[in-house]
PDB file of C-alpha atoms in Angstrom:
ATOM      1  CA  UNK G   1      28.035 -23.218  10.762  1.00 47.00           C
ATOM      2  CA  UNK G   2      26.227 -20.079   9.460  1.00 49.00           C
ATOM      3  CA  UNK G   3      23.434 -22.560   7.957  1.00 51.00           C
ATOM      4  CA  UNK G   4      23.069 -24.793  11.051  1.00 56.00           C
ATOM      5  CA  UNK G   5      21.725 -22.650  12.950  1.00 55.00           C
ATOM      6  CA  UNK G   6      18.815 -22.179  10.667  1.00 55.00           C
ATOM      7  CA  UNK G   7      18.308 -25.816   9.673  1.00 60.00           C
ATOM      8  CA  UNK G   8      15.149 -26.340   9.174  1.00 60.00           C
ATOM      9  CA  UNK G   9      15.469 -30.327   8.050  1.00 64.00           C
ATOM     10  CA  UNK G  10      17.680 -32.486   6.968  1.00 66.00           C
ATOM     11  CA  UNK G  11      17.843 -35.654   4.139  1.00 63.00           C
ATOM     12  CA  UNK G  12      19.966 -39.217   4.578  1.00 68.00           C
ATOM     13  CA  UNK G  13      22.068 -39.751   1.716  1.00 69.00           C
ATOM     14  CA  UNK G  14      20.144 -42.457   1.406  1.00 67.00           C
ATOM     15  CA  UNK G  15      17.044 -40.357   1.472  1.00 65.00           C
ATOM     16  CA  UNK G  16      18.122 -37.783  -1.242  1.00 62.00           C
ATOM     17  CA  UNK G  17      18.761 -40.787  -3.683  1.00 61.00           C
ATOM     18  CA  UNK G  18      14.468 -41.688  -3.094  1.00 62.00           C
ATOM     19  CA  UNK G  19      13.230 -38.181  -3.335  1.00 61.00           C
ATOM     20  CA  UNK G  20      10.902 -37.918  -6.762  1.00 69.00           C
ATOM     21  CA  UNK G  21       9.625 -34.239  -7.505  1.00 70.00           C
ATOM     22  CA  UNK G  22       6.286 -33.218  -7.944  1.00 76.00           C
ATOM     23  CA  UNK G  23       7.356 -30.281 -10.501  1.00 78.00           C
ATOM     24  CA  UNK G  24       3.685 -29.566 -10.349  1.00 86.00           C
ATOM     25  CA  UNK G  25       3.521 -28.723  -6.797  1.00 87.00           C
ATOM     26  CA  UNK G  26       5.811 -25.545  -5.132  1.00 88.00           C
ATOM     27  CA  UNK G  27       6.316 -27.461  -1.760  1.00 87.00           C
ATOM     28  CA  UNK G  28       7.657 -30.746  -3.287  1.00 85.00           C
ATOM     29  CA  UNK G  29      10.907 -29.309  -2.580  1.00 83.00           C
ATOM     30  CA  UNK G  30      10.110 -28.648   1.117  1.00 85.00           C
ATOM     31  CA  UNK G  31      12.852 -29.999   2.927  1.00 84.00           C
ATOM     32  CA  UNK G  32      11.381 -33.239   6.271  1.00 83.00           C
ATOM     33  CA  UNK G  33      10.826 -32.220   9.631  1.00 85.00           C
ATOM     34  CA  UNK G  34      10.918 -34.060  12.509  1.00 88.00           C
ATOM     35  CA  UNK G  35       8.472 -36.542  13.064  1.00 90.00           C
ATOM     36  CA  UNK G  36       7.595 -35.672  16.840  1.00 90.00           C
ATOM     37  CA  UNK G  37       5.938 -32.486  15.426  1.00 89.00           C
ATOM     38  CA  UNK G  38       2.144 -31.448  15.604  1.00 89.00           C
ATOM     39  CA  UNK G  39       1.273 -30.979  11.537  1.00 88.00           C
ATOM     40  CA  UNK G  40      -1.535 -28.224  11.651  1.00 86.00           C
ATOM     41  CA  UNK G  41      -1.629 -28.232   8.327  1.00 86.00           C
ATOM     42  CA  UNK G  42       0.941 -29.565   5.525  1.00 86.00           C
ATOM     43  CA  UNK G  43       1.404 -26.827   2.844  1.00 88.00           C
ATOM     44  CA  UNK G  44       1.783 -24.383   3.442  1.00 87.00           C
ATOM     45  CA  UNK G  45       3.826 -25.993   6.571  1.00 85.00           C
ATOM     46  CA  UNK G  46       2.206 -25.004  10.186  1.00 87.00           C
ATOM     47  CA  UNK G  47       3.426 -27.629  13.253  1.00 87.00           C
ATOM     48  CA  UNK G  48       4.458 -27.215  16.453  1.00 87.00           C
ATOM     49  CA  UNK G  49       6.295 -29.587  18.909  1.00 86.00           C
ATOM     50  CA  UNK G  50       4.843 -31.414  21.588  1.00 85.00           C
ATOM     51  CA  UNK G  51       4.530 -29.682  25.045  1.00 84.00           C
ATOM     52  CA  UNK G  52       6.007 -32.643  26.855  1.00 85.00           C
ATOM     53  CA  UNK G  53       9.350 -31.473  24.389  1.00 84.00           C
ATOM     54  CA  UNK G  54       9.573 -28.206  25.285  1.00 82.00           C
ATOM     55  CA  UNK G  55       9.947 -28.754  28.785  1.00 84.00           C
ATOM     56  CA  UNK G  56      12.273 -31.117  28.110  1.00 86.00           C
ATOM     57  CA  UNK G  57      15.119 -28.087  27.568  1.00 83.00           C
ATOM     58  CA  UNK G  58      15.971 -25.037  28.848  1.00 85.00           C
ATOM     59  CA  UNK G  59      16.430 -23.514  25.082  1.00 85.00           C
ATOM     60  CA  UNK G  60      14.571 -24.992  22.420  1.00 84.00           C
ATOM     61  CA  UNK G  61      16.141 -27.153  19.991  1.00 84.00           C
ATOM     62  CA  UNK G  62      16.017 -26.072  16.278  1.00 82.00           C
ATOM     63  CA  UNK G  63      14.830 -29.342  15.462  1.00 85.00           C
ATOM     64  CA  UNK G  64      11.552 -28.653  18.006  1.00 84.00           C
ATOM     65  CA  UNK G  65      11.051 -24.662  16.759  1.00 80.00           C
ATOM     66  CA  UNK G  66       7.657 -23.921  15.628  1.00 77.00           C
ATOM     67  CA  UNK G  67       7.488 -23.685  11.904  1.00 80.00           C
ATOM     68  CA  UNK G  68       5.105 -21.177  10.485  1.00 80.00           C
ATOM     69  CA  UNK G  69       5.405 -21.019   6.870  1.00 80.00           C
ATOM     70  CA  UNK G  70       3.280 -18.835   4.452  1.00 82.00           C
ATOM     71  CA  UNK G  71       4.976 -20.129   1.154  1.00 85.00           C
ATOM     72  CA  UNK G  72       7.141 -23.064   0.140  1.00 87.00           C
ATOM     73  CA  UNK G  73      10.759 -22.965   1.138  1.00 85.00           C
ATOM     74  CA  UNK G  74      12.837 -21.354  -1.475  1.00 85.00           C
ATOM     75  CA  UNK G  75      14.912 -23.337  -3.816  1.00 82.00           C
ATOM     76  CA  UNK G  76      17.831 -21.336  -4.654  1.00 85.00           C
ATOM     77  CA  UNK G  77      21.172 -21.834  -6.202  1.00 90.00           C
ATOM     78  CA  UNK G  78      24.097 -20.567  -3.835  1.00 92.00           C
ATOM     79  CA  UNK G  79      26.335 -19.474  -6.590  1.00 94.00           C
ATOM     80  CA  UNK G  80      23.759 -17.455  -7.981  1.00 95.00           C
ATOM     81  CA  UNK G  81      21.888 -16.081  -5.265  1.00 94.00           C
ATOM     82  CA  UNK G  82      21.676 -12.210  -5.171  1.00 95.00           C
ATOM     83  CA  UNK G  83      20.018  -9.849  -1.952  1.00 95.00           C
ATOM     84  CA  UNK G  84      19.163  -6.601  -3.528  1.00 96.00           C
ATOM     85  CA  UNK G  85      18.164  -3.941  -0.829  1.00 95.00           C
ATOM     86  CA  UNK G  86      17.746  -0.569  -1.965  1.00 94.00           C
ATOM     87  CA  UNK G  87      17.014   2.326   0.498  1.00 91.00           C
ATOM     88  CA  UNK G  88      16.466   5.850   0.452  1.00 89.00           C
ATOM     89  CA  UNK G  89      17.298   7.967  -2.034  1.00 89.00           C
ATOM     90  CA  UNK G  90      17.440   5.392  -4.747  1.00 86.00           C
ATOM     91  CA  UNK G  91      20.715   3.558  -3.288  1.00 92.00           C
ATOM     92  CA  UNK G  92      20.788  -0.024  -3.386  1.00 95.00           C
ATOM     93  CA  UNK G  93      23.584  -2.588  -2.594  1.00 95.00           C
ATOM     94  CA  UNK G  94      23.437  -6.052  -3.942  1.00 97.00           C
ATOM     95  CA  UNK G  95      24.955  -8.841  -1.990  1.00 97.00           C
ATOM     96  CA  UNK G  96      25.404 -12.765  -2.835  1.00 96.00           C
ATOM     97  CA  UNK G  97      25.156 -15.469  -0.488  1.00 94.00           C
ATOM     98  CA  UNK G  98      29.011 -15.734  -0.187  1.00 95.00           C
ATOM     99  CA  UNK G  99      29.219 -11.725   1.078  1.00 96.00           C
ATOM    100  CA  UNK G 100      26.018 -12.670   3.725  1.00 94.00           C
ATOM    101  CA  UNK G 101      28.123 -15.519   5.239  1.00 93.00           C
ATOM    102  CA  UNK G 102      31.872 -13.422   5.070  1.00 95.00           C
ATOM    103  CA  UNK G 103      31.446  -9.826   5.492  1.00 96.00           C
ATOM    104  CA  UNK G 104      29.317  -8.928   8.122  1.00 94.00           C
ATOM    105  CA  UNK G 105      30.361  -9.878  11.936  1.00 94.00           C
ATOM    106  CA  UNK G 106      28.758 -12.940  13.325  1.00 91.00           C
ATOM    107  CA  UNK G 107      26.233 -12.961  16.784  1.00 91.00           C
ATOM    108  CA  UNK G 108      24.788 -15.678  18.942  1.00 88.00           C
ATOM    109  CA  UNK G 109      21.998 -14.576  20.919  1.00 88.00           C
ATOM    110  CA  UNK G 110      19.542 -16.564  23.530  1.00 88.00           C
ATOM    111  CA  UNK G 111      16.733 -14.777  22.816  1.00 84.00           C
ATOM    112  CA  UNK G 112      13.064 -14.941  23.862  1.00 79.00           C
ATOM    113  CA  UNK G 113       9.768 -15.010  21.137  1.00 72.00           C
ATOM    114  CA  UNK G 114       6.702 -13.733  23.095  1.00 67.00           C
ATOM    115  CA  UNK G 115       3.804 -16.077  21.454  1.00 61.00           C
ATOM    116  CA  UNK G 116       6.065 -17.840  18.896  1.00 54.00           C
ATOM    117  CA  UNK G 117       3.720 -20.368  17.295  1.00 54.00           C
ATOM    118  CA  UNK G 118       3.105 -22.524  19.665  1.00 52.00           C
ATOM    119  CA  UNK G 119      -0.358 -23.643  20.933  1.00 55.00           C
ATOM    120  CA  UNK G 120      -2.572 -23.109  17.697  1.00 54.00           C
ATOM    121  CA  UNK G 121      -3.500 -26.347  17.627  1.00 55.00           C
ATOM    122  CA  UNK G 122      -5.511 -25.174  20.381  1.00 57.00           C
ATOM    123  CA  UNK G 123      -7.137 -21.896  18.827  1.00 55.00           C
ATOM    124  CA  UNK G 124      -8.009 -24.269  16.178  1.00 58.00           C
ATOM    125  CA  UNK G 125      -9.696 -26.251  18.063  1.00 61.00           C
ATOM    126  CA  UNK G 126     -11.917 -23.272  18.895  1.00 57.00           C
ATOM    127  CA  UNK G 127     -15.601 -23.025  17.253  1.00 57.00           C
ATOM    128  CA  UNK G 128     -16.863 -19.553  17.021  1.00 60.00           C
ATOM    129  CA  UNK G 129     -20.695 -19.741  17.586  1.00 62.00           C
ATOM    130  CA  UNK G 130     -23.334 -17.292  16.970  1.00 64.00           C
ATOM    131  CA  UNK G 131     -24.777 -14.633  19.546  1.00 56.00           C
TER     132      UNK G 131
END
């Protein structure tokens, strides 16, 4: 449930038995979008939905959220996975995946992102000319 609300893609079965790795390239590992969505560019991953989709809904649909990525999405290994955060005065706490998803109360919130992403398919569309 934690996850879910963060999904960013998701593979078939059928899908993860095709997938062949590129161990050459850091995005190979990038998990699909949806296909409705305005690629800007591919890698690093920049798309937006549709307008006609976002008026479609109230709330946007994680499937339709802008993506803005600066690097490839990271592969990690759940059992492993460590958050260090250290903060003043030296102190530091370290905390795996397992103590993100169990020991910290859970929120929903309906929130609002002034300028999320949307719409720079349009400022790229803009040619800056000389004076």
């Amino acid at each position: 449930l934690f996850r879910s609300a963060y999904r960013v893609g998701e593979l078939s079965p059928q899908e993860e038995e095709n997938v062949t790795v590129d161990a050459s390239d850091p995005y190979a590992r990038d998990p699909p979008r949806h296909p409705a969505m305005t690629v800007n560019s591919m890698k690093p991953l920049n798309a937006e939905p549709p307008a006609e989709i976002l008026s479609e809904n109230f709330l946007t649909p994680n499937d339709f959220f802008f993506k803005r990525n600066h690097l490839p999405v990271p592969d990690i290994d759940p059992k492993n996975y460590r958050l260090e955060i250290e903060g003043r005065g030296g102190r530091s706490v370290t905390l795996s995946l397992t103590d993100l998803k169990t020991k910290f109360p859970k929120h929903e919130l309906t929130v609002t992102l002034q300028c999320a992403g949307n719409s720079s398919s349009e400022m790229n569309a803009v040619k800056i000319g000389r004076a």
